[in-house]
mmCIF file with all atom_site columns, C-alpha atoms in Angstrom:
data_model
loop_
_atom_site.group_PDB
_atom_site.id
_atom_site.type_symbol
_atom_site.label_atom_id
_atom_site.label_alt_id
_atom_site.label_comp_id
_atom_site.label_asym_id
_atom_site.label_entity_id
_atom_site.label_seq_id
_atom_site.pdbx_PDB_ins_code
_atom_site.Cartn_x
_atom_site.Cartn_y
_atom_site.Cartn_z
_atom_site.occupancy
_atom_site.B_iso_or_equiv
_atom_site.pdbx_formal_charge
_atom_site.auth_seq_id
_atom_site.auth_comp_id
_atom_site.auth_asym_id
_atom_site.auth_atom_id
_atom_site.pdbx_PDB_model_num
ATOM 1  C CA . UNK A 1 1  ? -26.976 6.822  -12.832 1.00 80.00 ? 1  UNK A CA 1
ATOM 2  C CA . UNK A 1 2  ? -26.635 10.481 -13.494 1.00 87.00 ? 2  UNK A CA 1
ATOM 3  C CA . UNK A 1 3  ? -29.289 10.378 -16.119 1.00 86.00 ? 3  UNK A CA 1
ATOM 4  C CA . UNK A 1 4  ? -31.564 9.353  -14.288 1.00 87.00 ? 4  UNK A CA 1
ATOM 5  C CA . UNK A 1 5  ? -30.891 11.258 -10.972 1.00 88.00 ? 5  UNK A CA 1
ATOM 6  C CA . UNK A 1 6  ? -31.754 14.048 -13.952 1.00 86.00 ? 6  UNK A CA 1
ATOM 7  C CA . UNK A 1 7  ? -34.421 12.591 -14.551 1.00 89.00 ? 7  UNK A CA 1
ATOM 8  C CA . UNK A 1 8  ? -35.988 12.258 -11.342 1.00 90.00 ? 8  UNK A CA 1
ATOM 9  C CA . UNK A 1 9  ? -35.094 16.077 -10.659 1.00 89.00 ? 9  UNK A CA 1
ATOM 10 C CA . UNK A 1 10 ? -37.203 16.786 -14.025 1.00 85.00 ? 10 UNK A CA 1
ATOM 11 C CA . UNK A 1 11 ? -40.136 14.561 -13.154 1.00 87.00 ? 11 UNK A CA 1
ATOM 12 C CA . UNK A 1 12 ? -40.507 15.540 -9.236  1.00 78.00 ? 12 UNK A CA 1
ATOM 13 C CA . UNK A 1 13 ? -39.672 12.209 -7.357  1.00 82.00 ? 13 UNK A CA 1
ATOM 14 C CA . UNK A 1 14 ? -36.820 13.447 -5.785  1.00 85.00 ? 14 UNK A CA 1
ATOM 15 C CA . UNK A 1 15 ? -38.789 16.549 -4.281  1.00 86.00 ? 15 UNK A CA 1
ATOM 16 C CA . UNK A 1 16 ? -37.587 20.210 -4.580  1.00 89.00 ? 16 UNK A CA 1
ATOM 17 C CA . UNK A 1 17 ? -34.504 20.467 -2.019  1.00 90.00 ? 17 UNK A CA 1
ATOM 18 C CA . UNK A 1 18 ? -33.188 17.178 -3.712  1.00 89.00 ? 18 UNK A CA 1
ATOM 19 C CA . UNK A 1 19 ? -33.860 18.435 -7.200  1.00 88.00 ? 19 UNK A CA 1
ATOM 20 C CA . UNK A 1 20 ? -32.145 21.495 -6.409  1.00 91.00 ? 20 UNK A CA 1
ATOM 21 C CA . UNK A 1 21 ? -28.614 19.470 -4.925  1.00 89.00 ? 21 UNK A CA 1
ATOM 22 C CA . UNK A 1 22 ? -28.673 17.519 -8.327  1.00 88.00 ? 22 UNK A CA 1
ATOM 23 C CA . UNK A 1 23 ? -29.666 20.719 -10.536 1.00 91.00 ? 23 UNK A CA 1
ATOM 24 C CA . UNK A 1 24 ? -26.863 22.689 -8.713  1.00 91.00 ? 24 UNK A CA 1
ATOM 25 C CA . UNK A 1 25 ? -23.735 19.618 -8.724  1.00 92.00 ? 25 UNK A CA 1
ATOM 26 C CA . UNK A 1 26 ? -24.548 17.385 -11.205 1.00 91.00 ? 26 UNK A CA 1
ATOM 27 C CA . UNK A 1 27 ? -23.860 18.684 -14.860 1.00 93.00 ? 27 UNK A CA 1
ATOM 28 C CA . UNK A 1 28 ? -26.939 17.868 -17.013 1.00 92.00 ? 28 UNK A CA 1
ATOM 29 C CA . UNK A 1 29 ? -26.872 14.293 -18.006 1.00 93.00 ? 29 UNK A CA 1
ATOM 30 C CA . UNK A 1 30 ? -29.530 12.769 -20.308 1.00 91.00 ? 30 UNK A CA 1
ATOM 31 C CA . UNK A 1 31 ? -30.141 9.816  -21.927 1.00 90.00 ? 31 UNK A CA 1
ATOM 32 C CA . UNK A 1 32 ? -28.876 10.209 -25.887 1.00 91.00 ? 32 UNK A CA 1
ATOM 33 C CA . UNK A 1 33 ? -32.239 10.052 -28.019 1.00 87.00 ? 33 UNK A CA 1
ATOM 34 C CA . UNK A 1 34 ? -32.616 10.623 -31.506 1.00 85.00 ? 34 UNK A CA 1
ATOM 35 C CA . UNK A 1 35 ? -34.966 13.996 -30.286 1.00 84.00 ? 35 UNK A CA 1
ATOM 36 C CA . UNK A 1 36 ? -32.217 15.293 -29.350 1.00 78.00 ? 36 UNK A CA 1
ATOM 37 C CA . UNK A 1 37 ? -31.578 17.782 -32.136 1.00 72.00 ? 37 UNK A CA 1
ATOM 38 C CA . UNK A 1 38 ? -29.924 20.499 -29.569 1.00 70.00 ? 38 UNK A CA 1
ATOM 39 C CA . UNK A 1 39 ? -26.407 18.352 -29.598 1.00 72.00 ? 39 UNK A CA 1
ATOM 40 C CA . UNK A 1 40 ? -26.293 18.858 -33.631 1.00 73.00 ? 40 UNK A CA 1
ATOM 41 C CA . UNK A 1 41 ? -26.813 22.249 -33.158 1.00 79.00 ? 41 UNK A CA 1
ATOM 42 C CA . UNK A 1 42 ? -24.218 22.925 -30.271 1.00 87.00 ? 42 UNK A CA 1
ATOM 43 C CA . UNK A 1 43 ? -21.639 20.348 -30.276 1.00 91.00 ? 43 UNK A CA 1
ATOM 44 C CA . UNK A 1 44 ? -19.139 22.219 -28.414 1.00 93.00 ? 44 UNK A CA 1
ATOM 45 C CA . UNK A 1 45 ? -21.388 21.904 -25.136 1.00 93.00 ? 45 UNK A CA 1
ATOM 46 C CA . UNK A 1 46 ? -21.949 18.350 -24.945 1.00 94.00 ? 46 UNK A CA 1
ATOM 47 C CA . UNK A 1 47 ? -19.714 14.861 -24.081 1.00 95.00 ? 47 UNK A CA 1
ATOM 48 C CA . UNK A 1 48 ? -21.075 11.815 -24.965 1.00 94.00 ? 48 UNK A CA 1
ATOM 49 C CA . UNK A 1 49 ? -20.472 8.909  -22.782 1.00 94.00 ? 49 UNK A CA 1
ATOM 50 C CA . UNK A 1 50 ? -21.083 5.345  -22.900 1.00 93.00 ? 50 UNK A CA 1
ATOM 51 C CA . UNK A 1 51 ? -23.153 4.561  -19.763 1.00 89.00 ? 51 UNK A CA 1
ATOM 52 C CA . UNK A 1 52 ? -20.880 1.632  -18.881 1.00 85.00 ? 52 UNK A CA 1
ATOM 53 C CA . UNK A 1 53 ? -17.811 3.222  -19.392 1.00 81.00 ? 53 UNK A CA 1
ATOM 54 C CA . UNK A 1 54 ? -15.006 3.795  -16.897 1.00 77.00 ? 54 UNK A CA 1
ATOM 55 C CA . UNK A 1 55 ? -11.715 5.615  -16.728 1.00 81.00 ? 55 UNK A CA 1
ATOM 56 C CA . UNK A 1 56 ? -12.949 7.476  -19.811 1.00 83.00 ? 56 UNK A CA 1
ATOM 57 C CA . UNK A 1 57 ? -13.040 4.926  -22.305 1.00 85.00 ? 57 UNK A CA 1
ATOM 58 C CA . UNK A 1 58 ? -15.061 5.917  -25.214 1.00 86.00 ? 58 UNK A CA 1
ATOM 59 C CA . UNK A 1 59 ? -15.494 9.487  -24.360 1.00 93.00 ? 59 UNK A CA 1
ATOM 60 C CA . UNK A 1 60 ? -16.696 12.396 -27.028 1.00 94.00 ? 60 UNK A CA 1
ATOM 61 C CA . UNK A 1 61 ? -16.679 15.923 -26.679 1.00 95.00 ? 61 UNK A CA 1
ATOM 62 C CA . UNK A 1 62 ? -18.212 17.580 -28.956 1.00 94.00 ? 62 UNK A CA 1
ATOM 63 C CA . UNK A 1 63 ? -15.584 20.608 -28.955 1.00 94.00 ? 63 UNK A CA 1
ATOM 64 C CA . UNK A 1 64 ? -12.647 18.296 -30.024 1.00 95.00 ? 64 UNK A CA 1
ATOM 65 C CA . UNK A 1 65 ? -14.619 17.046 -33.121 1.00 95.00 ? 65 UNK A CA 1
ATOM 66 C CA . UNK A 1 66 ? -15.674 19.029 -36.498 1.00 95.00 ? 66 UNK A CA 1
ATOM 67 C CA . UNK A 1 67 ? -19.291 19.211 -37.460 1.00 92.00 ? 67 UNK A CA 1
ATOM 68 C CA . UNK A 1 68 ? -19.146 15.879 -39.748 1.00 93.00 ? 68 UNK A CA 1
ATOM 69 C CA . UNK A 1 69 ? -16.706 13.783 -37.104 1.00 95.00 ? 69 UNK A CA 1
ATOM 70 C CA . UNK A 1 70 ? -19.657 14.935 -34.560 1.00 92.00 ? 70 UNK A CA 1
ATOM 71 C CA . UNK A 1 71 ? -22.744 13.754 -36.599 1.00 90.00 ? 71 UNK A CA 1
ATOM 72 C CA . UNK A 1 72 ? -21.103 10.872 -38.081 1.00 93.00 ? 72 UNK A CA 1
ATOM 73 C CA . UNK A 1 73 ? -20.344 9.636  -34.391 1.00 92.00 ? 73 UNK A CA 1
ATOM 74 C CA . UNK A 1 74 ? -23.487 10.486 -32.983 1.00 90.00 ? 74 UNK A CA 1
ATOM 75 C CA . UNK A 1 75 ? -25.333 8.541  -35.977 1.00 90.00 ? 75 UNK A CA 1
ATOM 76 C CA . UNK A 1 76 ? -23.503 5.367  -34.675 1.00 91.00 ? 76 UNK A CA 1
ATOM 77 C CA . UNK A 1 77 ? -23.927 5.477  -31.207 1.00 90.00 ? 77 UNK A CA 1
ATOM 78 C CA . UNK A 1 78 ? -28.177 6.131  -32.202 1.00 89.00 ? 78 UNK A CA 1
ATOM 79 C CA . UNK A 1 79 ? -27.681 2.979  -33.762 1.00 91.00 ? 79 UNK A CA 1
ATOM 80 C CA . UNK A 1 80 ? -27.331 1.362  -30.556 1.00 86.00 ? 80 UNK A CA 1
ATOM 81 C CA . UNK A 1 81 ? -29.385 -0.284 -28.187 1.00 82.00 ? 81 UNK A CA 1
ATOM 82 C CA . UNK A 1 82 ? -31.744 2.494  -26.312 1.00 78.00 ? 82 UNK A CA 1
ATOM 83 C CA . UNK A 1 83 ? -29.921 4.118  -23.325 1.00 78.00 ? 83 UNK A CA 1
ATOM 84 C CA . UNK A 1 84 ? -26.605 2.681  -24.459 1.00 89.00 ? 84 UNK A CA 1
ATOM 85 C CA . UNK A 1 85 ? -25.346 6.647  -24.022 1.00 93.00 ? 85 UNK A CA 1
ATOM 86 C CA . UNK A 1 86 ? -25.585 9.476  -22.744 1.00 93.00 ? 86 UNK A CA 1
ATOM 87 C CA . UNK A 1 87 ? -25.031 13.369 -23.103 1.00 92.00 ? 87 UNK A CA 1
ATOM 88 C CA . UNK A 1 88 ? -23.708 15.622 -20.569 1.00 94.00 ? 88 UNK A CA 1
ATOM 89 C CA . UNK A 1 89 ? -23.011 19.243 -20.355 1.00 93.00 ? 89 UNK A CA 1
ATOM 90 C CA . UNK A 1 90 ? -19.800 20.002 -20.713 1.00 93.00 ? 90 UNK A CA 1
ATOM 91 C CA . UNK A 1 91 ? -18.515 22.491 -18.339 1.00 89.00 ? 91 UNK A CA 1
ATOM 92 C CA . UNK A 1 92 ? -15.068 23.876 -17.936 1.00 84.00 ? 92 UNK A CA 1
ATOM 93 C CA . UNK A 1 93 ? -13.085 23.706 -14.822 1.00 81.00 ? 93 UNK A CA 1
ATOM 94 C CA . UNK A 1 94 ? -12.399 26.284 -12.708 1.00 82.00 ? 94 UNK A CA 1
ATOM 95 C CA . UNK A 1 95 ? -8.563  27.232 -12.353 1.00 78.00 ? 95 UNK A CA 1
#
């Protein structure tokens, strides 16, 4: 749901005020794709999720794996059915 509220912000069917809410409260969340070369690059700010997950079950974040753990799990979930994940920008809580 989040990817594609994303989505629609990106592609203008939500209009500009509504586009703005999700920009501003929703942390980036995208359908995984192989073109997405930016999550090899910067693991540490990206979580994958599995987009009917719960509870998180099946959770990644990139900053808790090395380089290899990182790739080698992102090779396997791009071996699954098209929009079976997605990434999200990880953000740090506020204390």
């Amino acid at each position: 749901m989040l990817a594609l509220l994303w989505k629609f912000a990106n592609d203008g069917p939500l209009g500009d005020d509504n586009a703005k809410l999700v920009k501003e409260w929703i942390p980036e969340t995208y359908w995984l794709s192989p073109a997405d070369i930016e999550i090899f690059e910067d693991r540490r700010q990206w979580v994958i999720k599995p987009v009917n997950g719960a509870c998180g079950r099946d959770v990644i974040c990139g900053a808790e794996l090395t380089e290899k753990e990182w790739a080698d799990k992102i090779e396997l979930f791009l071996s699954q059915p098209e929009r079976s994940y997605v990434r999200q920008k990880f953000i740090l809580p506020e204390i």
